[in-house]
Coordinates of C-alpha atoms in Angstrom, one line a residue:
Chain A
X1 CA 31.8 23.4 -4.3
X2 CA 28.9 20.9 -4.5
X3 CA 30.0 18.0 -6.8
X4 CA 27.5 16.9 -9.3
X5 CA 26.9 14.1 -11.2
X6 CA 24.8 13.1 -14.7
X7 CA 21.6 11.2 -14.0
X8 CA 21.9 8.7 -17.0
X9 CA 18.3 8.0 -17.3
X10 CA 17.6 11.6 -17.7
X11 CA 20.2 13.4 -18.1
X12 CA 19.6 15.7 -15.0
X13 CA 22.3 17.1 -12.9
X14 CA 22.5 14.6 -9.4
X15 CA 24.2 16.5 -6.4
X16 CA 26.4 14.4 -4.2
X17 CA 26.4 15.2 -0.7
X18 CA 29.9 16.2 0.8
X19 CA 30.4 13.1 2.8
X20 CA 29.8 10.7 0.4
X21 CA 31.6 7.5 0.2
X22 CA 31.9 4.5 -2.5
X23 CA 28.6 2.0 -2.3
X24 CA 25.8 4.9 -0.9
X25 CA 23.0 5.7 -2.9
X26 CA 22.0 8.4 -4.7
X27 CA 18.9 9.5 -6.1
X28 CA 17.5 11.7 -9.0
X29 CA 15.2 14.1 -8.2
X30 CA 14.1 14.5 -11.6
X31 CA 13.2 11.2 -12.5
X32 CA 13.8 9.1 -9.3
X33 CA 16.4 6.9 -10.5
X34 CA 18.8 5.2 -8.1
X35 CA 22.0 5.1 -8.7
X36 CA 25.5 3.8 -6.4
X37 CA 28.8 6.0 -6.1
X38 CA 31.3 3.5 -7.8
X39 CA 34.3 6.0 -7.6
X40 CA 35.0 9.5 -6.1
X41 CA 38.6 10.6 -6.8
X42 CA 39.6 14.6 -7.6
X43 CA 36.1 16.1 -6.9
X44 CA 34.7 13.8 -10.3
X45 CA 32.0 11.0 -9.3
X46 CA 31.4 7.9 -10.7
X47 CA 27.9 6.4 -10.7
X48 CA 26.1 3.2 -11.6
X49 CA 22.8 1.7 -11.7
X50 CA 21.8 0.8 -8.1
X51 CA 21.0 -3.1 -7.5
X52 CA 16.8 -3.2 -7.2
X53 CA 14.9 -4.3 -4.6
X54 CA 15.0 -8.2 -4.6
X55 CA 12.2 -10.5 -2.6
X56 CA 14.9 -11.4 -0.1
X57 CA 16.2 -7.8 0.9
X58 CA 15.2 -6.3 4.4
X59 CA 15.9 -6.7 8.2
Chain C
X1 CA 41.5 -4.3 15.9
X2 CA 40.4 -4.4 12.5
X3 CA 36.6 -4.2 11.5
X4 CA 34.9 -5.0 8.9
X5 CA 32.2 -4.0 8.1
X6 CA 30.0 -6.2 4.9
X7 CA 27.6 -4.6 2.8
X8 CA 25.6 -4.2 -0.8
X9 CA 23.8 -1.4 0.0
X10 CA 25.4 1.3 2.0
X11 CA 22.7 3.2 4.1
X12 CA 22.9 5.7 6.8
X13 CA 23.2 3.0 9.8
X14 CA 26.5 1.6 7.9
X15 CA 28.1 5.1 7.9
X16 CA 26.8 5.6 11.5
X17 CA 28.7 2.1 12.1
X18 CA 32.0 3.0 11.0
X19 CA 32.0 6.7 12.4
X20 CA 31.5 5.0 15.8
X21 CA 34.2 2.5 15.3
X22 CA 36.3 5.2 14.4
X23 CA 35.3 7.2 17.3
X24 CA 36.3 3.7 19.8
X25 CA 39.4 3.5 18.0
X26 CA 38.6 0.7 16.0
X27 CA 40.2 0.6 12.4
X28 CA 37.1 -0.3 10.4
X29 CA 36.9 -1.2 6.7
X30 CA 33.5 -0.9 4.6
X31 CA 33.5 -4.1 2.2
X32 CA 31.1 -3.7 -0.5
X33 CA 30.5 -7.8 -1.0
X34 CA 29.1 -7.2 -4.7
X35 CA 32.5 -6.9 -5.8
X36 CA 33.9 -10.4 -4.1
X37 CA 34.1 -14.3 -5.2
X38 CA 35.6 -16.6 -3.0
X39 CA 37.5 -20.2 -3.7
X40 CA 35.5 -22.1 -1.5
X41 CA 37.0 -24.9 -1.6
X42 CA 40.5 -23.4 -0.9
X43 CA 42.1 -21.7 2.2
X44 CA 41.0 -18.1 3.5
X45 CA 42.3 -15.5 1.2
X46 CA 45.4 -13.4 2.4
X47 CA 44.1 -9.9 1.9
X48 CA 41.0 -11.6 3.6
X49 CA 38.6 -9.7 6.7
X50 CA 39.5 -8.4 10.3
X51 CA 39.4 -10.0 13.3
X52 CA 35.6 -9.7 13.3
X53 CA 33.3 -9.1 10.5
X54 CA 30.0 -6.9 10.9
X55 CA 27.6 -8.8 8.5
X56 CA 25.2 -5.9 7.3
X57 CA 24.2 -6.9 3.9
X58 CA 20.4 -5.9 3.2
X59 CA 19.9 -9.2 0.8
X60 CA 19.2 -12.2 3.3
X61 CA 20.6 -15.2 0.8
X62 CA 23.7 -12.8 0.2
X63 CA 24.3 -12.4 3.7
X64 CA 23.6 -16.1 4.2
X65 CA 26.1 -17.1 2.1
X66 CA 28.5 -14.7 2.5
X67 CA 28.5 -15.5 6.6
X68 CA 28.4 -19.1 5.9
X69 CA 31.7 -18.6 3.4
X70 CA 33.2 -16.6 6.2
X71 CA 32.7 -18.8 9.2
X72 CA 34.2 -21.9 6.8
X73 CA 37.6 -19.8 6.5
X74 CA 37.2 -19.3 10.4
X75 CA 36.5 -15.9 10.6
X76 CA 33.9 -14.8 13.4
X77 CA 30.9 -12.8 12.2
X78 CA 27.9 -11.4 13.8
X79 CA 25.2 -12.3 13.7
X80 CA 26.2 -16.2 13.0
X81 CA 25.1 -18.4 10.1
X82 CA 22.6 -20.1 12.6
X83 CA 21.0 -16.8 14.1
X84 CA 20.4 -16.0 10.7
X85 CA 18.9 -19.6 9.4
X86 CA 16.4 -18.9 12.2
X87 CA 15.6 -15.2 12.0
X88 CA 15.7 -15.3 8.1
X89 CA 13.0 -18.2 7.8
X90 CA 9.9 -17.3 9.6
X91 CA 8.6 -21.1 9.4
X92 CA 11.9 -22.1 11.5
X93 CA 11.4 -18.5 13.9
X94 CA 7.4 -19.3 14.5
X95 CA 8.9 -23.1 15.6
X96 CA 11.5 -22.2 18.0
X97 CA 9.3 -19.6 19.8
X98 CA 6.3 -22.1 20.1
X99 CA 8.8 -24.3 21.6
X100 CA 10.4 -22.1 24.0
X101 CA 7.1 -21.7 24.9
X102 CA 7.0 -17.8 23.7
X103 CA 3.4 -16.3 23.0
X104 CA 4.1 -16.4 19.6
X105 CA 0.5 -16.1 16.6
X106 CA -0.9 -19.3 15.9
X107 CA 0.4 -20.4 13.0
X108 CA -0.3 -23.0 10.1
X109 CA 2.0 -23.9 7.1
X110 CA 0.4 -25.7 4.0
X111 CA 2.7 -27.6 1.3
X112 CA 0.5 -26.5 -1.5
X113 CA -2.4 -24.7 -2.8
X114 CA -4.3 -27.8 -2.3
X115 CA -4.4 -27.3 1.4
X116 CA -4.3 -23.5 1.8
X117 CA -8.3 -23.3 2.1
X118 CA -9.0 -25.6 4.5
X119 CA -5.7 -24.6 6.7
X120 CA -7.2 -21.1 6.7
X121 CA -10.6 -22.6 7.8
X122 CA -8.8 -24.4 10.6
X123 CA -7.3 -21.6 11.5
X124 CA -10.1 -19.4 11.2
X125 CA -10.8 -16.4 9.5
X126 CA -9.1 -13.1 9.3
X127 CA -5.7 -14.9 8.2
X128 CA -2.4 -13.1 7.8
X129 CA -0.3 -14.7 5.0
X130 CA 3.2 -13.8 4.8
X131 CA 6.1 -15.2 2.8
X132 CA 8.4 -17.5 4.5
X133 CA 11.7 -15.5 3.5
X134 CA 11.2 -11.4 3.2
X135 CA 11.3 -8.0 5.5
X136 CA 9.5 -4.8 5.6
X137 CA 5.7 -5.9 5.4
X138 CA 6.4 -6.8 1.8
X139 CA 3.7 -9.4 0.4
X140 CA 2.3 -9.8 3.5
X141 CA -1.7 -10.4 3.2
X142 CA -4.6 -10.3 5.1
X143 CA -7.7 -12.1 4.3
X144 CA -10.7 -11.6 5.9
X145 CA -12.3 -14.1 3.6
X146 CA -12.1 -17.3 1.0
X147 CA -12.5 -15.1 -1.7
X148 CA -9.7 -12.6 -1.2
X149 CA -7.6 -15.7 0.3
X150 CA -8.1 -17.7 -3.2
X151 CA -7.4 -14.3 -5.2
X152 CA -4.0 -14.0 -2.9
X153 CA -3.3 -17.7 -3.7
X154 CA -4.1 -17.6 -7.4
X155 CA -1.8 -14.8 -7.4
X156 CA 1.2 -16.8 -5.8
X157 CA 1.0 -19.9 -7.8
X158 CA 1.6 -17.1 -10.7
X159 CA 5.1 -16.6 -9.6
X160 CA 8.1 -18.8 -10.7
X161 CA 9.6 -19.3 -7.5
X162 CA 8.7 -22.7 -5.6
X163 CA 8.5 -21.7 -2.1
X164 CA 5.3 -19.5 -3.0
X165 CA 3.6 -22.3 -4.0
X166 CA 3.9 -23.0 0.2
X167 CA 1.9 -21.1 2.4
X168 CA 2.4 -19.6 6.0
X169 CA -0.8 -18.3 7.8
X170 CA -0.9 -16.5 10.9
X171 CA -4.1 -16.0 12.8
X172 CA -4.8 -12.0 12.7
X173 CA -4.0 -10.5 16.5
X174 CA -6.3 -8.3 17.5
X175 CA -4.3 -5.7 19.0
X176 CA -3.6 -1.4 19.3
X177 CA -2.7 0.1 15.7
X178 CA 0.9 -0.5 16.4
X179 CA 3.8 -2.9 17.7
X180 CA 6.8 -3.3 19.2
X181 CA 10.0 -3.1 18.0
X182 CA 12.6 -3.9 20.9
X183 CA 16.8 -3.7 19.3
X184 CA 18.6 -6.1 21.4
X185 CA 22.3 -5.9 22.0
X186 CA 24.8 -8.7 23.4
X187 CA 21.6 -9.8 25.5
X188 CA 20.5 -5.8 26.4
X189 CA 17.9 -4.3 25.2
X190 CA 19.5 -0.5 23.7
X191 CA 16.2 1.0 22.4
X192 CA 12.3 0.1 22.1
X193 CA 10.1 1.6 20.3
X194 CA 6.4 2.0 19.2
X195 CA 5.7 1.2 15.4
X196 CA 2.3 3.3 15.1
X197 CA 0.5 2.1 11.7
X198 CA 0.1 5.2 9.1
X199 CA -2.8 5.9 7.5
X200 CA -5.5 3.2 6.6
X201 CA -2.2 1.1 6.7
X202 CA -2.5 -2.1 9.1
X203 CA 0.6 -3.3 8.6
X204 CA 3.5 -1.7 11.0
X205 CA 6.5 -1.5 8.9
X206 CA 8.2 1.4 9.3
X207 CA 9.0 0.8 5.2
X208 CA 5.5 0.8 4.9
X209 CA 4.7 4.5 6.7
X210 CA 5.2 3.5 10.3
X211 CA 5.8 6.3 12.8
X212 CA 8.1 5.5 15.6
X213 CA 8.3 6.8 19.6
X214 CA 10.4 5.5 22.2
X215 CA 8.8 4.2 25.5
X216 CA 10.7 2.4 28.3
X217 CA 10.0 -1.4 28.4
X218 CA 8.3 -3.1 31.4
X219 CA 9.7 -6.4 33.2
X220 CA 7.2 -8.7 31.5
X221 CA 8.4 -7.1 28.1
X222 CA 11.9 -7.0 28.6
X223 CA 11.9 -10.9 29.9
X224 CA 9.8 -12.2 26.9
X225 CA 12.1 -10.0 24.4
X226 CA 15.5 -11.3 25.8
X227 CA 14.3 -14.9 26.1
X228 CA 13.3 -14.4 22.4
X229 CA 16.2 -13.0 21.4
X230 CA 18.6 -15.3 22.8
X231 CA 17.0 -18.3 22.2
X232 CA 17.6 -17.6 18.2
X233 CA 21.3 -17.0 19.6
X234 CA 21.8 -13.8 20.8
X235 CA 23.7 -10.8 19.0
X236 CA 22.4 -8.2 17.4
X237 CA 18.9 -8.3 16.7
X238 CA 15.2 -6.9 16.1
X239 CA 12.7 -9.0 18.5
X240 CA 9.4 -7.2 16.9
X241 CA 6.3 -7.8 19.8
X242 CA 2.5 -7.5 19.8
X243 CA 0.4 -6.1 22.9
X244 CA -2.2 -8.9 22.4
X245 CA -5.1 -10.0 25.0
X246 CA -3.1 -12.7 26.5
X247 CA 0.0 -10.7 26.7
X248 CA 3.3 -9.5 24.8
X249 CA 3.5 -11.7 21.9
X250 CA 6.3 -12.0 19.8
X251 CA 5.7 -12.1 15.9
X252 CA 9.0 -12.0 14.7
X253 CA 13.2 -11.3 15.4
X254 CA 15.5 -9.5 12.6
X255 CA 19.3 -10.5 11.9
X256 CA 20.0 -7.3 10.3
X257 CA 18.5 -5.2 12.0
X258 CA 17.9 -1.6 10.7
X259 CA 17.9 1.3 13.7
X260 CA 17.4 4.6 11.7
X261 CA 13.8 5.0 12.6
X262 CA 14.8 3.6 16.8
X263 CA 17.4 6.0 16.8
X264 CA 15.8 9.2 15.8
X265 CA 13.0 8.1 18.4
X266 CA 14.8 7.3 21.4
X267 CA 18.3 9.4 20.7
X268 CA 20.0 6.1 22.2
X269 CA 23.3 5.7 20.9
X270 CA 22.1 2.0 18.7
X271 CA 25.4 1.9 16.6
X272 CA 27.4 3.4 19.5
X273 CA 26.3 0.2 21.2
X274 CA 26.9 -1.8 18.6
X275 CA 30.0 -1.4 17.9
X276 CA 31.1 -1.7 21.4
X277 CA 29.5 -5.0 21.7
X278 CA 31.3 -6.3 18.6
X279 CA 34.6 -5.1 20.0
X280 CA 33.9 -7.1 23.1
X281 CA 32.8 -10.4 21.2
X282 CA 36.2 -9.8 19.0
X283 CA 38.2 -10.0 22.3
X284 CA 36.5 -12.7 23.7

């Protein structure tokens, strides 16, 4: 069963791939929000607000 | 062995990382560094890293300070503080290069807006202008003229942070719609690829619409890349090259470096390769 989660900017359902782990990114398809998984335990998935791009992020 | 593996934003080359590690044996731990603090004053924490820490944080002052915080505690991470003071300041990169005598862009640095125009004049127009600290083709300017270079300028001395108020100017390379992105490991080259521009793009960041294709690298290329790459220090690392008139010409080398777009290109086994060399340095 895919596990889904509730985009909390708008309120769209987010599907979490089956390998997920704590820290990846997810996105919204809806509205294009990212969020991070902060917790997966019993087939329920936590998110929160993904960190945004800063000047100092890349390679 | 324990690895572990640091991050703040998981991507797919992390996971590809610690499937590896798992597949060499290797117990491997994912640390998400957002959640740390450290007493840096005090002694290493008990509950503290492996025997070798895998720095891949996306954020350069994060991953600067994190390795630096690490190394003080005496724990070995790669790449090393000093690889990444180099790679991570392209003023301090452009230096070393020129010295080594590496075909490296011409490049000027003014201290202030005061000086910008007539550095670019000396320099000669088009002029590239990049920021001193930042990845992916992000900010980075070309100016085929002292108009658009003032507008660029004006627009910089509107931002808060000081070191945009410097200015680093490369003379524009004329060169194929592409370059050269070479992933060395441990002192081996373990995939090189084309960056093709996209579009009406000029810039070859693959975060900027960059396709990617695998070619085999000649002897002048592979010298120029591995004498690049270990004269910021060796480990891993992203030696990025131009096909200029006067020869391969290397523009810039990555700490952290990412490999999606090498390793759907070239199907080499990049975090296979990684991981192995890491498990060597551990034991060394």
């Amino acid at each position: 069963m895919t596990i889904t989660a509730k985009c909390e900017e708008c309120g769209a359902d987010i599907a979490i791939p089956d390998d997920a782990i704590v820290g990846e990114i997810v996105q919204c398809k809806e509205c294009s929000s990212e969020f991070e998984v902060s917790s997966i335990a019993k087939g329920k998935v936590e998110l929160k607000p993904a960190e945004v791009a800063e000047e100092d992020w890349g390679e | 062995m324990k690895l572990s593996i640091t991050f703040d934003r998981l991507r797919q080359e992390e996971k590809w990382l610690v499937l590896e590690a798992k597949k060499l044996g290797c117990t491997t731990e994912l640390v998400d560094v957002k959640n740390l603090f450290f007493d840096v004053t005090g002694k290493k924490p008990k509950n503290g890293f492996g025997d070798i820490v895998l720095q891949r944080c996306i954020s350069y002052y994060r991953s600067l300070f994190l390795t630096r915080i690490l190394e003080n505690f005496g724990v070995r991470v790669i790449n090393t503080s000093k690889v990444s003071e180099v790679c991570g300041n392209k003023l301090i990169t452009s230096m070393m290069l020129a010295k080594a005598g590496i075909l490296t862009p011409k490049t000027y640095v003014s201290l202030s807006s005061e000086s910008v125009t007539e550095a670019a004049e000396a320099l000669g127009y088009p002029v590239v202008m990049k920021p001193f600290v930042g990845s992916w083709g992000r900010m980075i300017s070309l100016a085929k003229d002292p108009q658009t270079l003032g507008t660029i300028v004006e627009l910089k001395e509107s931002l808060a942070n000081p070191i945009e108020h410097m200015y680093y100017l490369q003379e524009f390379v004329e060169r194929p719609p592409r370059d050269i992105r070479a992933i060395v490991v441990g002192g081996e080259i373990v995939a090189s690829v084309y960056r093709n521009a996209g579009g009406d793009e000029w810039r070859t960041n693959v975060a900027r619409g960059a396709t990617t294709s695998a070619f085999k690298p000649d002897k002048e290329l592979t010298e120029i890349v591995l004498k690049a790459a270990e004269l910021v220090g060796g480990g891993i690392l992203g030696v990025d090259a131009m096909e200029s008139k006067e020869g391969y010409m290397i523009h810039e080398v990555n700490n952290t470096v990412e490999f999606k777009g090498a390793q759907a290109a070239s199907k080499d086994k990049i975090a296979k390769k990684i991981v192995e060399y890491v498990i060597r340095s551990a034991k060394q």
